[in-house]
mmCIF file of C-alpha atoms in Angstrom:
data_model
loop_
_atom_site.group_PDB
_atom_site.id
_atom_site.type_symbol
_atom_site.label_atom_id
_atom_site.label_comp_id
_atom_site.label_asym_id
_atom_site.label_seq_id
_atom_site.Cartn_x
_atom_site.Cartn_y
_atom_site.Cartn_z
ATOM 1 C CA UNK S 1 0.025 0.067 -0.722
ATOM 2 C CA UNK S 2 1.279 3.172 -0.993
ATOM 3 C CA UNK S 3 0.985 7.111 0.419
ATOM 4 C CA UNK S 4 -2.365 8.317 -0.221
ATOM 5 C CA UNK S 5 -2.501 10.598 -3.462
ATOM 6 C CA UNK S 6 -4.998 13.858 -3.394
ATOM 7 C CA UNK S 7 -5.808 15.784 -6.810
ATOM 8 C CA UNK S 8 -7.740 19.326 -6.237
ATOM 9 C CA UNK S 9 -10.466 17.524 -7.488
ATOM 10 C CA UNK S 10 -10.197 14.427 -4.894
ATOM 11 C CA UNK S 11 -10.606 16.875 -1.840
ATOM 12 C CA UNK S 12 -13.257 19.139 -2.722
ATOM 13 C CA UNK S 13 -15.603 16.242 -4.667
ATOM 14 C CA UNK S 14 -15.708 17.914 -7.544
ATOM 15 C CA UNK S 15 -17.356 16.296 -10.853
ATOM 16 C CA UNK S 16 -14.819 16.038 -13.064
ATOM 17 C CA UNK S 17 -11.086 14.018 -13.552
ATOM 18 C CA UNK S 18 -8.470 17.414 -13.335
ATOM 19 C CA UNK S 19 -8.893 20.855 -11.294
ATOM 20 C CA UNK S 20 -5.591 23.202 -12.017
ATOM 21 C CA UNK S 21 -6.639 25.486 -9.444
ATOM 22 C CA UNK S 22 -8.518 26.509 -6.678
ATOM 23 C CA UNK S 23 -9.001 28.597 -3.361
ATOM 24 C CA UNK S 24 -10.973 29.139 -0.763
ATOM 25 C CA UNK S 25 -11.034 31.049 2.327
ATOM 26 C CA UNK S 26 -11.857 29.153 5.825
ATOM 27 C CA UNK S 27 -13.733 31.243 7.942
ATOM 28 C CA UNK S 28 -13.291 28.468 10.033
ATOM 29 C CA UNK S 29 -11.500 25.739 8.158
ATOM 30 C CA UNK S 30 -13.086 22.895 7.993
ATOM 31 C CA UNK S 31 -10.843 20.556 8.920
ATOM 32 C CA UNK S 32 -8.675 21.898 11.618
ATOM 33 C CA UNK S 33 -7.212 18.171 12.133
ATOM 34 C CA UNK S 34 -5.683 15.782 9.786
ATOM 35 C CA UNK S 35 -4.899 12.831 11.638
ATOM 36 C CA UNK S 36 -3.179 10.467 8.541
ATOM 37 C CA UNK S 37 -0.820 11.900 6.350
ATOM 38 C CA UNK S 38 -1.202 11.785 2.647
ATOM 39 C CA UNK S 39 0.661 13.893 0.017
ATOM 40 C CA UNK S 40 -0.863 16.181 -3.188
ATOM 41 C CA UNK S 41 0.211 16.116 -7.148
ATOM 42 C CA UNK S 42 -0.309 19.917 -6.850
ATOM 43 C CA UNK S 43 1.119 22.524 -5.027
ATOM 44 C CA UNK S 44 -0.521 24.210 -1.943
ATOM 45 C CA UNK S 45 0.012 27.647 -0.336
ATOM 46 C CA UNK S 46 -1.448 27.931 2.714
ATOM 47 C CA UNK S 47 -1.693 31.398 4.770
ATOM 48 C CA UNK S 48 -3.274 30.982 8.434
ATOM 49 C CA UNK S 49 -4.884 34.440 8.641
ATOM 50 C CA UNK S 50 -5.163 33.387 12.381
ATOM 51 C CA UNK S 51 -5.310 30.497 14.101
ATOM 52 C CA UNK S 52 -2.384 27.526 16.420
ATOM 53 C CA UNK S 53 -1.736 24.119 16.605
ATOM 54 C CA UNK S 54 0.584 22.218 14.155
ATOM 55 C CA UNK S 55 1.641 21.398 11.264
ATOM 56 C CA UNK S 56 3.575 18.175 9.940
ATOM 57 C CA UNK S 57 5.170 18.251 6.864
ATOM 58 C CA UNK S 58 7.917 14.929 6.143
ATOM 59 C CA UNK S 59 8.295 14.787 9.421
ATOM 60 C CA UNK S 60 9.351 17.616 10.904
ATOM 61 C CA UNK S 61 6.752 19.513 12.998
ATOM 62 C CA UNK S 62 6.013 23.728 12.174
ATOM 63 C CA UNK S 63 4.477 25.550 14.510
ATOM 64 C CA UNK S 64 1.047 27.485 13.067
ATOM 65 C CA UNK S 65 0.214 31.109 14.143
ATOM 66 C CA UNK S 66 -1.395 34.128 13.277
ATOM 67 C CA UNK S 67 -0.193 35.300 8.802
ATOM 68 C CA UNK S 68 2.222 32.227 8.949
ATOM 69 C CA UNK S 69 2.112 30.789 4.921
ATOM 70 C CA UNK S 70 3.222 26.986 4.326
ATOM 71 C CA UNK S 71 4.310 25.849 1.166
ATOM 72 C CA UNK S 72 3.837 21.952 0.185
ATOM 73 C CA UNK S 73 5.553 20.867 -3.497
ATOM 74 C CA UNK S 74 3.647 17.666 -4.943
ATOM 75 C CA UNK S 75 5.050 14.769 -3.248
ATOM 76 C CA UNK S 76 4.844 15.624 -0.135
ATOM 77 C CA UNK S 77 3.836 14.294 2.546
ATOM 78 C CA UNK S 78 1.465 16.467 4.947
ATOM 79 C CA UNK S 79 -1.012 16.149 8.415
ATOM 80 C CA UNK S 80 -1.963 19.155 11.025
ATOM 81 C CA UNK S 81 -4.286 19.408 14.173
ATOM 82 C CA UNK S 82 -5.325 23.106 14.945
ATOM 83 C CA UNK S 83 -7.222 25.047 16.557
ATOM 84 C CA UNK S 84 -10.968 25.268 15.328
ATOM 85 C CA UNK S 85 -11.043 28.915 15.223
ATOM 86 C CA UNK S 86 -7.832 28.270 12.316
ATOM 87 C CA UNK S 87 -9.115 31.398 9.555
ATOM 88 C CA UNK S 88 -7.011 31.524 6.162
ATOM 89 C CA UNK S 89 -6.733 30.559 2.363
ATOM 90 C CA UNK S 90 -5.991 27.679 0.791
ATOM 91 C CA UNK S 91 -4.577 28.038 -2.552
ATOM 92 C CA UNK S 92 -4.182 24.720 -5.124
ATOM 93 C CA UNK S 93 -2.863 24.725 -8.558
ATOM 94 C CA UNK S 94 -1.227 22.119 -10.984
ATOM 95 C CA UNK S 95 2.260 23.010 -12.201
ATOM 96 C CA UNK S 96 0.767 22.982 -15.640
ATOM 97 C CA UNK S 97 -1.005 25.980 -14.417
ATOM 98 C CA UNK S 98 1.639 28.322 -13.203
ATOM 99 C CA UNK S 99 3.298 30.383 -15.934
ATOM 100 C CA UNK S 100 6.918 29.944 -14.310
ATOM 101 C CA UNK S 101 7.952 26.603 -14.431
ATOM 102 C CA UNK S 102 11.438 26.659 -13.626
ATOM 103 C CA UNK S 103 13.744 28.291 -12.293
ATOM 104 C CA UNK S 104 12.628 26.431 -8.992
ATOM 105 C CA UNK S 105 10.559 28.132 -6.725
ATOM 106 C CA UNK S 106 12.900 28.543 -3.727
ATOM 107 C CA UNK S 107 9.939 27.792 -1.018
ATOM 108 C CA UNK S 108 9.503 24.307 -3.334
ATOM 109 C CA UNK S 109 12.747 22.828 -3.358
ATOM 110 C CA UNK S 110 13.008 19.585 -1.452
ATOM 111 C CA UNK S 111 14.991 21.021 1.091
ATOM 112 C CA UNK S 112 13.380 24.436 1.727
ATOM 113 C CA UNK S 113 11.802 25.370 5.087
ATOM 114 C CA UNK S 114 8.827 25.126 4.130
ATOM 115 C CA UNK S 115 7.260 27.962 6.342
ATOM 116 C CA UNK S 116 7.083 31.700 6.592
ATOM 117 C CA UNK S 117 5.989 34.156 9.104
ATOM 118 C CA UNK S 118 4.901 37.357 7.863
ATOM 119 C CA UNK S 119 4.752 40.707 8.811
ATOM 120 C CA UNK S 120 1.280 42.391 9.326
ATOM 121 C CA UNK S 121 1.940 44.975 6.352
ATOM 122 C CA UNK S 122 3.270 41.905 4.481
ATOM 123 C CA UNK S 123 0.082 40.082 5.027
ATOM 124 C CA UNK S 124 -2.239 42.606 4.480
ATOM 125 C CA UNK S 125 -1.132 43.341 0.591
ATOM 126 C CA UNK S 126 -0.792 39.334 0.476
ATOM 127 C CA UNK S 127 -4.772 39.053 1.419
ATOM 128 C CA UNK S 128 -5.366 41.537 -1.522
ATOM 129 C CA UNK S 129 -4.300 39.710 -4.012
ATOM 130 C CA UNK S 130 -5.901 36.501 -3.010
ATOM 131 C CA UNK S 131 -9.188 38.939 -2.952
ATOM 132 C CA UNK S 132 -8.385 39.852 -5.920
ATOM 133 C CA UNK S 133 -7.788 36.448 -7.064
ATOM 134 C CA UNK S 134 -10.492 35.349 -5.497
ATOM 135 C CA UNK S 135 -12.945 37.403 -7.332
ATOM 136 C CA UNK S 136 -11.601 36.630 -11.020
ATOM 137 C CA UNK S 137 -13.200 34.295 -13.459
ATOM 138 C CA UNK S 138 -10.863 34.652 -16.510
ATOM 139 C CA UNK S 139 -8.092 31.880 -16.289
ATOM 140 C CA UNK S 140 -4.903 33.557 -17.477
ATOM 141 C CA UNK S 141 -5.751 36.694 -15.429
ATOM 142 C CA UNK S 142 -5.853 34.062 -12.558
ATOM 143 C CA UNK S 143 -2.357 32.640 -13.345
ATOM 144 C CA UNK S 144 -0.574 36.482 -13.902
ATOM 145 C CA UNK S 145 -2.104 36.766 -10.126
ATOM 146 C CA UNK S 146 -0.496 33.782 -8.453
ATOM 147 C CA UNK S 147 2.577 35.070 -10.372
ATOM 148 C CA UNK S 148 2.581 37.510 -8.236
ATOM 149 C CA UNK S 149 1.667 36.398 -5.159
ATOM 150 C CA UNK S 150 4.433 33.654 -6.003
ATOM 151 C CA UNK S 151 6.737 36.794 -6.702
ATOM 152 C CA UNK S 152 5.689 38.672 -3.498
ATOM 153 C CA UNK S 153 6.607 35.527 -1.234
ATOM 154 C CA UNK S 154 9.739 35.204 -3.181
ATOM 155 C CA UNK S 155 10.837 38.368 -2.088
ATOM 156 C CA UNK S 156 9.675 38.087 1.422
ATOM 157 C CA UNK S 157 11.450 34.099 1.680
ATOM 158 C CA UNK S 158 14.449 35.593 0.477
ATOM 159 C CA UNK S 159 14.752 37.880 2.800
ATOM 160 C CA UNK S 160 13.695 35.575 5.901
ATOM 161 C CA UNK S 161 16.566 32.909 4.128
ATOM 162 C CA UNK S 162 18.750 34.383 1.774
ATOM 163 C CA UNK S 163 20.943 30.341 1.079
ATOM 164 C CA UNK S 164 17.902 28.841 -0.360
ATOM 165 C CA UNK S 165 16.998 31.689 -2.846
ATOM 166 C CA UNK S 166 21.064 31.513 -3.640
ATOM 167 C CA UNK S 167 20.717 27.691 -4.352
ATOM 168 C CA UNK S 168 17.150 27.738 -6.296
ATOM 169 C CA UNK S 169 18.666 30.839 -8.335
ATOM 170 C CA UNK S 170 21.950 29.062 -9.237
ATOM 171 C CA UNK S 171 21.061 27.011 -12.854
ATOM 172 C CA UNK S 172 23.458 24.418 -12.397
ATOM 173 C CA UNK S 173 22.368 23.514 -8.880
ATOM 174 C CA UNK S 174 18.241 23.581 -10.051
ATOM 175 C CA UNK S 175 18.749 21.513 -13.280
ATOM 176 C CA UNK S 176 20.551 18.826 -10.641
ATOM 177 C CA UNK S 177 17.902 19.022 -8.455
ATOM 178 C CA UNK S 178 14.792 18.772 -10.933
ATOM 179 C CA UNK S 179 17.305 15.321 -12.114
ATOM 180 C CA UNK S 180 17.415 14.324 -9.177
ATOM 181 C CA UNK S 181 13.877 14.435 -7.653
ATOM 182 C CA UNK S 182 13.091 12.369 -11.109
ATOM 183 C CA UNK S 183 15.490 9.773 -10.506
ATOM 184 C CA UNK S 184 17.047 9.505 -7.356
ATOM 185 C CA UNK S 185 15.416 5.794 -7.178
ATOM 186 C CA UNK S 186 17.462 5.008 -9.810
ATOM 187 C CA UNK S 187 21.005 6.840 -9.196
ATOM 188 C CA UNK S 188 22.601 7.124 -5.993
ATOM 189 C CA UNK S 189 25.684 8.221 -7.650
ATOM 190 C CA UNK S 190 27.781 12.171 -8.204
ATOM 191 C CA UNK S 191 29.424 11.119 -11.469
ATOM 192 C CA UNK S 192 25.912 9.725 -12.546
ATOM 193 C CA UNK S 193 24.010 12.942 -12.195
ATOM 194 C CA UNK S 194 27.645 15.350 -13.246
ATOM 195 C CA UNK S 195 27.677 13.423 -16.617
ATOM 196 C CA UNK S 196 23.818 14.175 -17.481
ATOM 197 C CA UNK S 197 25.285 18.390 -16.485
ATOM 198 C CA UNK S 198 28.240 17.962 -18.288
ATOM 199 C CA UNK S 199 31.216 18.237 -15.589
ATOM 200 C CA UNK S 200 32.590 16.494 -13.650
ATOM 201 C CA UNK S 201 31.102 15.250 -10.004
ATOM 202 C CA UNK S 202 34.051 16.957 -8.061
ATOM 203 C CA UNK S 203 32.725 20.298 -9.653
ATOM 204 C CA UNK S 204 29.293 20.412 -8.648
ATOM 205 C CA UNK S 205 29.930 18.858 -5.410
ATOM 206 C CA UNK S 206 31.792 22.622 -5.048
ATOM 207 C CA UNK S 207 29.173 24.376 -7.018
ATOM 208 C CA UNK S 208 26.093 22.375 -4.673
ATOM 209 C CA UNK S 209 28.158 23.301 -1.169
ATOM 210 C CA UNK S 210 29.082 26.788 -2.113
ATOM 211 C CA UNK S 211 25.427 27.450 -2.790
ATOM 212 C CA UNK S 212 23.760 25.688 0.162
ATOM 213 C CA UNK S 213 26.466 24.774 2.389
ATOM 214 C CA UNK S 214 25.628 20.411 1.364
ATOM 215 C CA UNK S 215 27.571 18.731 -1.317
ATOM 216 C CA UNK S 216 25.702 16.815 -4.184
ATOM 217 C CA UNK S 217 26.084 13.593 -2.591
ATOM 218 C CA UNK S 218 24.224 15.081 0.809
ATOM 219 C CA UNK S 219 21.239 15.888 -1.454
ATOM 220 C CA UNK S 220 21.431 12.293 -2.977
ATOM 221 C CA UNK S 221 21.664 10.974 0.874
ATOM 222 C CA UNK S 222 19.111 13.263 2.095
ATOM 223 C CA UNK S 223 16.915 12.403 -0.680
ATOM 224 C CA UNK S 224 16.774 8.800 0.033
ATOM 225 C CA UNK S 225 16.940 8.522 3.498
ATOM 226 C CA UNK S 226 13.550 11.630 3.412
ATOM 227 C CA UNK S 227 11.640 9.283 1.051
ATOM 228 C CA UNK S 228 13.091 6.188 3.072
ATOM 229 C CA UNK S 229 11.202 8.000 6.126
ATOM 230 C CA UNK S 230 8.015 7.746 4.097
ATOM 231 C CA UNK S 231 7.370 4.224 2.969
ATOM 232 C CA UNK S 232 8.388 3.326 6.252
ATOM 233 C CA UNK S 233 6.037 5.626 7.598
ATOM 234 C CA UNK S 234 3.358 6.099 5.283
ATOM 235 C CA UNK S 235 2.919 2.700 3.789
ATOM 236 C CA UNK S 236 2.895 -1.194 4.342
ATOM 237 C CA UNK S 237 6.000 -1.788 2.693
ATOM 238 C CA UNK S 238 8.254 -4.431 4.103
ATOM 239 C CA UNK S 239 12.317 -3.474 4.688
ATOM 240 C CA UNK S 240 12.892 -5.081 1.473
ATOM 241 C CA UNK S 241 9.839 -3.901 -0.489
ATOM 242 C CA UNK S 242 11.237 -0.231 0.974
ATOM 243 C CA UNK S 243 14.725 -1.339 -0.523
ATOM 244 C CA UNK S 244 14.099 -2.049 -4.031
ATOM 245 C CA UNK S 245 11.688 0.978 -4.764
ATOM 246 C CA UNK S 246 14.660 2.393 -3.605
ATOM 247 C CA UNK S 247 17.211 1.228 -5.611
ATOM 248 C CA UNK S 248 18.745 -0.761 -2.733
ATOM 249 C CA UNK S 249 18.986 -4.280 -4.627
ATOM 250 C CA UNK S 250 20.941 -5.722 -0.938
ATOM 251 C CA UNK S 251 18.426 -5.367 2.245
ATOM 252 C CA UNK S 252 21.420 -5.780 4.759
ATOM 253 C CA UNK S 253 22.888 -2.116 2.977
ATOM 254 C CA UNK S 254 19.895 -0.482 2.979
ATOM 255 C CA UNK S 255 19.441 -1.564 6.671
ATOM 256 C CA UNK S 256 23.112 -0.003 7.291
ATOM 257 C CA UNK S 257 22.886 2.745 4.463
ATOM 258 C CA UNK S 258 19.758 3.798 6.585
ATOM 259 C CA UNK S 259 21.440 3.434 10.299
ATOM 260 C CA UNK S 260 24.342 5.306 9.706
ATOM 261 C CA UNK S 261 22.662 8.508 8.869
ATOM 262 C CA UNK S 262 19.519 8.281 11.784
ATOM 263 C CA UNK S 263 20.729 5.653 14.315
ATOM 264 C CA UNK S 264 18.153 3.729 14.259
ATOM 265 C CA UNK S 265 17.477 0.409 12.078
ATOM 266 C CA UNK S 266 14.618 0.931 9.255
ATOM 267 C CA UNK S 267 12.305 -1.628 12.031
ATOM 268 C CA UNK S 268 13.199 1.005 15.007
ATOM 269 C CA UNK S 269 12.661 4.344 12.935
ATOM 270 C CA UNK S 270 9.417 2.369 12.522
ATOM 271 C CA UNK S 271 8.329 0.717 15.719
ATOM 272 C CA UNK S 272 8.916 4.158 17.611
ATOM 273 C CA UNK S 273 6.206 6.268 15.337
#
């Protein structure tokens, strides 16, 4: 059994197979508690106007508070427990709906901090843009208003996380991360990605290290560990199945790899939850 993947139409019980955009204002939030983690096949912005609680994204807990924005990219596992009086906007959109397909938005990269606290003035500006978007019927205008919202969020995110923005703006790292996201389960070696990018493994490691503080090898390892944790926590796959799905032909090697970087065996990690 794999982690449930929900489309926008599934969440809102829409009578058609695909929806590219949806904006909802919650006053209060209609589902203050989502006890079981799931993932989406779309991007989501969750803007908390008022409320409290916890939003868990890929096994990390983030505090829910007034004027907080949460970012979710397709494939990320999340669940939340929020107070019943929580209010705010939920904006969901497909990759196809976005005007800017690349470079990666810094808050949607796999290693990004998926939360941003805004001051009152910035949040008021964001709310104004969302209200305009909410009233608009023309899809092409909504696309441009969404672009404005994302650019504003990128400006504020850059002030809070300048290193993340520098990483996303680097063309080589951007291409590497996009390639990694598609092929992390098949290829674990820096040399493979470097070859695809027409650079040496040493150069790719140096560029990543300078921009983000992490080598290309560390990016690969972190991505594998994240997916392993998702599988062990959110599915009923056994360790052998998880290892094979992630490109490890030797279950023992997978277990040693997992324990080396988490201090727990895969089974111990699953049992502690």
